[in-house]
Coordinates of N, CA, C and O in Angstrom, one line a residue:
X1 N -74.7 247.4 68.1 CA -76.6 247.0 68.1 C -77.0 248.0 67.9 O -76.6 248.5 69.7
X2 N -78.0 248.6 67.9 CA -79.3 249.3 67.9 C -80.4 248.9 68.0 O -81.2 248.1 67.0
X3 N -81.7 248.7 68.9 CA -82.1 248.2 69.1 C -83.4 249.6 68.4 O -83.4 250.2 69.2
X4 N -84.7 249.0 68.1 CA -85.3 250.2 67.6 C -86.0 251.3 68.6 O -86.0 252.0 68.5
X5 N -86.1 250.9 69.9 CA -86.9 251.8 70.9 C -85.2 252.8 71.3 O -85.1 253.9 71.6
X6 N -84.1 252.4 71.8 CA -82.8 252.9 71.7 C -82.7 253.3 70.7 O -82.2 255.1 71.1
X7 N -82.4 252.9 69.3 CA -82.3 254.2 68.3 C -82.8 254.9 67.5 O -82.3 256.8 68.0
X8 N -84.4 255.1 68.0 CA -85.6 256.2 68.3 C -84.9 257.3 69.2 O -84.9 258.5 68.5
X9 N -84.9 256.7 70.8 CA -84.5 258.0 71.3 C -83.8 258.4 70.6 O -83.5 259.5 71.8
X10 N -82.8 257.5 71.3 CA -81.0 257.9 71.8 C -79.8 258.5 69.8 O -80.0 259.8 70.3
X11 N -79.9 257.9 69.0 CA -79.7 258.1 68.2 C -80.1 259.5 67.4 O -79.5 260.4 67.1
X12 N -81.6 259.4 66.5 CA -82.2 259.6 66.8 C -83.1 261.2 67.0 O -82.6 262.8 67.2
X13 N -83.0 261.0 68.7 CA -84.1 261.8 69.3 C -83.2 262.4 70.0 O -83.0 264.1 70.2
X14 N -81.3 261.8 70.7 CA -81.2 263.1 71.2 C -79.8 263.3 70.3 O -78.5 263.7 71.1
X15 N -79.1 262.4 69.2 CA -77.9 262.7 68.2 C -77.1 262.1 69.1 O -75.9 263.1 69.5
X16 N -77.2 261.5 70.0 CA -76.1 260.7 70.7 C -76.1 259.3 71.0 O -76.8 258.5 70.9
X17 N -74.7 258.5 71.9 CA -75.2 257.2 71.3 C -74.6 256.4 72.5 O -73.1 257.3 73.1
X18 N -74.8 256.1 73.8 CA -73.7 256.1 75.3 C -73.5 254.9 75.3 O -74.3 253.5 74.6
X19 N -72.6 254.2 76.2 CA -72.3 253.1 76.9 C -71.3 252.3 76.2 O -71.1 251.3 75.9
X20 N -70.5 253.1 75.4 CA -70.0 252.2 74.0 C -68.2 251.8 74.6 O -68.1 252.7 75.2
X21 N -68.1 250.8 74.6 CA -66.7 250.7 74.8 C -65.7 251.4 73.8 O -66.0 250.5 72.5
X22 N -64.8 251.9 73.7 CA -63.6 252.6 73.3 C -62.1 252.4 74.1 O -62.3 253.2 74.6
X23 N -61.2 251.7 73.0 CA -60.0 251.5 73.9 C -59.8 253.3 74.0 O -59.8 254.2 72.8
X24 N -59.0 253.7 74.5 CA -58.4 255.1 74.7 C -57.2 255.4 73.6 O -57.4 256.7 73.5
X25 N -56.9 254.3 72.8 CA -56.0 255.0 71.9 C -57.0 255.3 70.5 O -56.1 255.8 69.8
X26 N -57.5 254.9 70.7 CA -58.7 254.9 69.4 C -59.4 256.2 69.6 O -60.4 256.5 68.9
X27 N -59.6 256.9 70.4 CA -60.9 257.8 71.2 C -60.5 259.4 70.1 O -60.9 259.7 69.0
X28 N -59.3 259.9 69.9 CA -59.0 260.8 68.9 C -59.0 260.0 67.0 O -59.5 261.0 66.1
X29 N -59.4 259.6 66.7 CA -59.3 258.2 65.9 C -60.3 259.0 65.1 O -61.1 258.6 64.1
X30 N -61.7 258.6 65.7 CA -63.1 258.6 65.0 C -64.0 259.4 64.9 O -64.1 260.6 66.3
X31 N -64.2 259.8 63.8 CA -64.4 260.7 63.0 C -66.0 260.6 63.0 O -66.8 261.6 63.2
X32 N -66.6 259.8 63.2 CA -68.3 259.2 62.1 C -68.9 257.8 63.0 O -67.9 257.2 63.8
X33 N -69.4 257.4 63.2 CA -70.4 257.1 64.0 C -71.6 256.0 62.8 O -72.4 257.2 62.8
X34 N -70.8 255.5 62.9 CA -72.6 254.4 61.7 C -73.2 253.7 63.3 O -72.8 252.9 64.2
X35 N -74.7 252.8 62.8 CA -75.9 252.6 63.0 C -76.2 251.3 62.7 O -75.8 251.3 61.5
X36 N -76.0 249.9 63.2 CA -76.9 249.0 62.6 C -78.0 248.1 63.7 O -77.6 248.2 64.5
X37 N -78.6 249.0 63.3 CA -79.9 248.3 63.8 C -80.2 246.5 63.1 O -79.4 245.9 62.4
X38 N -80.6 245.9 64.8 CA -80.7 244.5 65.0 C -82.2 244.2 63.9 O -83.4 244.6 63.9
X39 N -82.6 242.9 64.6 CA -83.3 242.4 63.5 C -85.0 243.9 64.3 O -85.0 243.6 65.0
X40 N -85.5 243.6 63.6 CA -85.7 242.7 61.7 C -85.1 243.5 60.8 O -84.6 242.5 59.4
X41 N -84.8 244.5 61.1 CA -83.5 245.2 60.3 C -83.1 245.0 59.7 O -82.4 244.8 58.5
X42 N -81.8 244.7 60.7 CA -80.1 243.6 60.6 C -79.4 244.9 59.4 O -79.4 243.5 58.4
X43 N -79.4 245.7 59.7 CA -78.4 246.4 58.8 C -78.1 248.2 59.1 O -78.9 248.4 60.4
X44 N -76.3 248.4 58.7 CA -76.0 250.1 59.3 C -77.3 250.7 58.0 O -77.4 250.5 56.9
X45 N -78.1 251.5 59.7 CA -78.7 252.3 58.0 C -78.4 254.0 58.7 O -79.0 254.3 57.8
X46 N -78.1 254.2 59.3 CA -77.7 255.4 59.6 C -76.0 256.1 60.5 O -75.6 255.2 60.8
X47 N -75.7 257.3 60.1 CA -74.5 258.0 60.3 C -74.5 259.2 60.8 O -75.5 259.6 60.4
X48 N -73.4 259.5 62.1 CA -73.2 260.8 61.9 C -72.1 260.9 62.0 O -71.1 260.6 62.5
X49 N -71.4 262.6 62.2 CA -70.0 263.1 61.7 C -70.5 263.0 64.1 O -70.9 263.8 64.7
X50 N -69.1 262.7 64.2 CA -69.0 262.8 65.5 C -68.8 264.5 65.8 O -67.4 265.0 65.9
X51 N -69.3 264.8 67.3 CA -68.8 266.6 67.7 C -67.8 265.8 69.0 O -67.1 266.9 68.7
X52 N -68.2 265.0 69.9 CA -67.4 265.2 71.0 C -68.0 264.0 71.7 O -68.4 262.8 71.5
X53 N -66.9 263.3 72.7 CA -66.9 262.0 73.0 C -66.1 262.1 74.1 O -65.3 262.8 74.4
X54 N -67.7 262.5 75.0 CA -67.2 261.7 76.7 C -67.0 260.3 77.4 O -67.8 259.2 76.6
X55 N -66.1 260.2 78.6 CA -66.7 259.7 80.1 C -67.8 259.5 79.7 O -69.0 260.6 79.9
X56 N -68.3 258.1 80.1 CA -70.2 257.7 80.0 C -70.4 257.5 82.0 O -69.0 257.0 82.1
X57 N -70.7 258.7 82.2 CA -71.6 258.4 83.4 C -73.0 258.4 84.1 O -73.3 258.7 85.2
X58 N -73.1 257.0 83.2 CA -74.6 256.8 83.7 C -74.5 255.5 84.6 O -73.7 255.0 85.3
X59 N -76.1 254.9 84.7 CA -76.2 253.8 85.8 C -75.7 252.1 86.0 O -75.1 252.1 86.4
X60 N -75.0 252.6 84.6 CA -73.9 251.8 84.1 C -72.2 251.5 83.1 O -71.4 250.9 83.1
X61 N -72.1 252.5 84.7 CA -70.8 253.5 84.2 C -69.6 252.5 84.3 O -70.1 252.1 85.5
X62 N -68.8 252.3 83.9 CA -68.0 251.2 83.4 C -66.8 252.1 83.2 O -66.9 252.8 82.1
X63 N -65.4 252.2 83.3 CA -63.7 252.0 83.0 C -64.2 252.0 81.3 O -64.4 250.7 81.0
X64 N -63.7 252.6 80.9 CA -63.6 252.7 79.3 C -65.4 253.0 78.3 O -64.8 252.7 76.6
X65 N -66.1 253.0 78.7 CA -67.0 253.2 78.1 C -67.3 255.1 77.3 O -67.5 256.0 78.9
X66 N -67.7 255.7 76.8 CA -68.1 256.8 76.4 C -69.7 256.9 75.7 O -70.5 255.6 75.4
X67 N -69.4 258.5 76.1 CA -70.9 258.8 75.0 C -70.8 259.5 74.0 O -70.0 260.2 74.2
X68 N -71.0 258.9 72.9 CA -70.5 260.2 71.9 C -72.0 261.2 71.3 O -73.2 260.5 70.9
X69 N -71.2 262.5 70.9 CA -72.5 263.3 70.3 C -72.5 263.2 69.5 O -71.3 263.6 68.6
X70 N -73.5 263.9 68.4 CA -72.5 263.7 66.8 C -73.1 265.5 67.1 O -73.7 266.1 67.3
X71 N -72.9 266.2 65.8 CA -72.8 267.3 64.8 C -74.1 267.7 63.6 O -73.8 266.4 63.2
X72 N -74.7 267.7 65.1 CA -75.8 267.9 63.4 C -76.8 266.7 63.8 O -76.6 266.0 64.5
X73 N -78.1 266.8 62.7 CA -78.1 265.7 62.5 C -78.0 263.8 61.6 O -77.1 264.2 61.5
X74 N -78.1 263.3 62.1 CA -78.1 261.6 61.9 C -78.2 261.8 60.4 O -79.1 261.9 59.7
X75 N -77.3 261.6 59.2 CA -77.7 260.7 58.2 C -77.7 259.4 57.5 O -77.5 258.6 58.4
X76 N -78.9 259.5 56.9 CA -79.5 258.0 56.2 C -78.8 257.4 54.9 O -78.9 258.1 54.4
X77 N -79.3 256.7 55.7 CA -77.6 255.4 54.0 C -78.5 256.0 53.0 O -79.8 255.0 53.4
X78 N -78.4 255.7 52.0 CA -79.2 255.8 50.6 C -79.4 254.6 50.3 O -80.2 253.8 50.0
X79 N -78.5 253.4 50.8 CA -78.6 252.2 50.9 C -78.0 251.1 52.7 O -76.8 250.8 52.7
X80 N -78.6 251.1 52.2 CA -78.5 250.0 54.0 C -77.6 248.7 53.8 O -78.0 248.7 53.0
X81 N -76.8 249.1 54.4 CA -75.5 248.0 54.9 C -76.4 246.7 55.3 O -76.5 246.8 56.8
X82 N -76.9 245.8 54.2 CA -77.5 244.5 55.1 C -76.5 243.6 55.5 O -75.0 243.4 55.1
X83 N -76.8 242.3 56.3 CA -76.2 241.8 56.4 C -76.0 240.9 55.7 O -76.8 240.2 54.7
X84 N -75.2 240.5 55.5 CA -74.5 239.6 54.2 C -74.6 237.6 54.2 O -75.0 237.3 55.3
X85 N -74.2 236.8 53.9 CA -73.6 235.9 54.0 C -73.0 235.3 55.1 O -73.2 234.2 55.7
X86 N -71.6 235.5 55.6 CA -71.2 235.7 56.8 C -72.1 236.7 58.0 O -72.0 237.2 58.7
X87 N -72.8 235.7 58.7 CA -73.5 235.7 59.3 C -72.8 236.5 60.7 O -73.6 237.2 61.7
X88 N -71.9 236.0 60.6 CA -70.9 236.3 62.3 C -70.5 237.4 62.1 O -69.7 238.0 62.8
X89 N -70.8 238.5 60.9 CA -69.1 239.3 60.5 C -71.1 240.8 61.6 O -70.4 242.1 61.4
X90 N -71.8 239.8 61.3 CA -73.2 241.1 62.5 C -72.5 241.5 63.3 O -71.6 241.1 64.2
X91 N -72.9 242.8 64.1 CA -71.9 243.3 65.0 C -72.3 243.3 66.7 O -74.0 243.6 67.2
X92 N -71.8 242.5 67.5 CA -72.5 242.1 68.8 C -72.0 243.4 69.5 O -71.9 243.0 70.8
X93 N -71.7 244.7 69.1 CA -70.5 245.4 70.1 C -69.9 246.3 68.8 O -69.7 246.5 68.0
X94 N -69.3 246.8 69.8 CA -68.2 248.2 68.7 C -67.1 247.6 68.2 O -66.7 246.8 68.1
X95 N -67.3 248.0 66.6 CA -66.8 247.5 65.0 C -65.9 249.5 65.2 O -66.7 249.5 64.1
X96 N -65.0 248.8 64.1 CA -64.1 250.1 63.9 C -64.5 249.3 62.5 O -63.5 248.3 61.1
X97 N -64.3 250.3 61.9 CA -64.4 251.2 59.9 C -64.1 252.1 59.4 O -64.4 253.3 60.2
X98 N -63.9 252.5 58.6 CA -63.9 254.1 57.5 C -65.4 253.1 56.3 O -65.6 253.1 56.1
X99 N -65.7 255.5 57.0 CA -66.4 255.8 56.3 C -67.3 255.5 55.1 O -68.4 254.9 54.4
X100 N -66.0 255.5 54.4 CA -66.2 255.1 53.3 C -66.4 253.7 52.6 O -67.7 253.8 51.4
X101 N -65.8 253.0 53.5 CA -66.1 252.0 52.7 C -67.6 251.5 53.8 O -68.4 251.3 52.3
X102 N -68.4 251.8 54.4 CA -69.7 251.3 54.5 C -70.1 252.0 53.7 O -71.7 251.9 53.2
X103 N -70.0 253.4 53.3 CA -71.0 254.2 52.0 C -71.1 253.2 50.6 O -72.2 253.2 50.0
X104 N -69.8 252.6 50.3 CA -69.7 251.5 49.3 C -70.3 249.8 49.9 O -70.9 249.6 48.3
X105 N -70.3 250.0 50.5 CA -70.8 248.6 51.0 C -72.2 247.9 50.4 O -73.4 248.7 50.7
X106 N -72.7 247.2 49.9 CA -73.9 246.3 49.5 C -74.2 245.7 51.2 O -76.1 245.2 51.2
X107 N -73.4 245.3 51.9 CA -73.2 244.5 53.4 C -72.4 244.5 54.3 O -71.4 244.3 53.8
X108 N -72.5 243.8 54.8 CA -71.2 243.5 56.0 C -70.3 243.0 56.1 O -69.1 243.1 56.3
X109 N -70.6 241.8 54.8 CA -69.4 241.1 54.3 C -68.1 241.8 53.4 O -66.9 242.0 53.8
X110 N -69.2 243.1 53.0 CA -67.7 243.8 52.9 C -67.4 245.0 53.3 O -66.3 245.4 53.4
X111 N -67.9 245.2 54.4 CA -67.2 246.4 55.0 C -66.1 245.5 56.0 O -65.3 246.1 56.2
X112 N -66.7 243.8 56.4 CA -66.1 243.4 57.7 C -64.7 243.1 57.1 O -64.3 242.3 58.3
X113 N -64.9 241.3 56.0 CA -64.4 240.6 55.9 C -63.4 240.6 55.8 O -62.4 239.9 56.4
X114 N -62.9 241.6 54.9 CA -60.6 242.1 55.6 C -60.6 241.8 56.9 O -59.3 242.1 56.9
X115 N -61.3 242.8 57.8 CA -61.1 242.5 58.9 C -60.5 241.3 59.7 O -60.1 241.3 61.1
X116 N -61.3 240.7 59.5 CA -61.7 239.3 60.1 C -60.8 238.0 59.5 O -60.3 237.5 60.3
X117 N -59.7 238.3 58.8 CA -59.0 237.7 58.3 C -58.6 237.1 59.3 O -57.2 238.3 60.3

């Protein structure tokens, strides 16, 4: 989940997102990163292709946290994926999904409902 200031400064400005907790077994699987913006937007609005993932070494440094760098500019989703009927699906932390599912989705229900059963 991204707040407006961090989203603009980090994702749009630096083409990166950091202090993300990622299980080591998933590092090689991550090809894209999508950003869910919190209220008042409450939607996945952008994604980007991952260039590289490095251990996070900021002031919040902790084992298992990483910084993800994008390859090129973030991409605006033509149809933002909005919060659906199940408000419990809004990301409170990292969630894994397939980019194709995000691109086809209208709501977070479409992306995450199957993984929550």
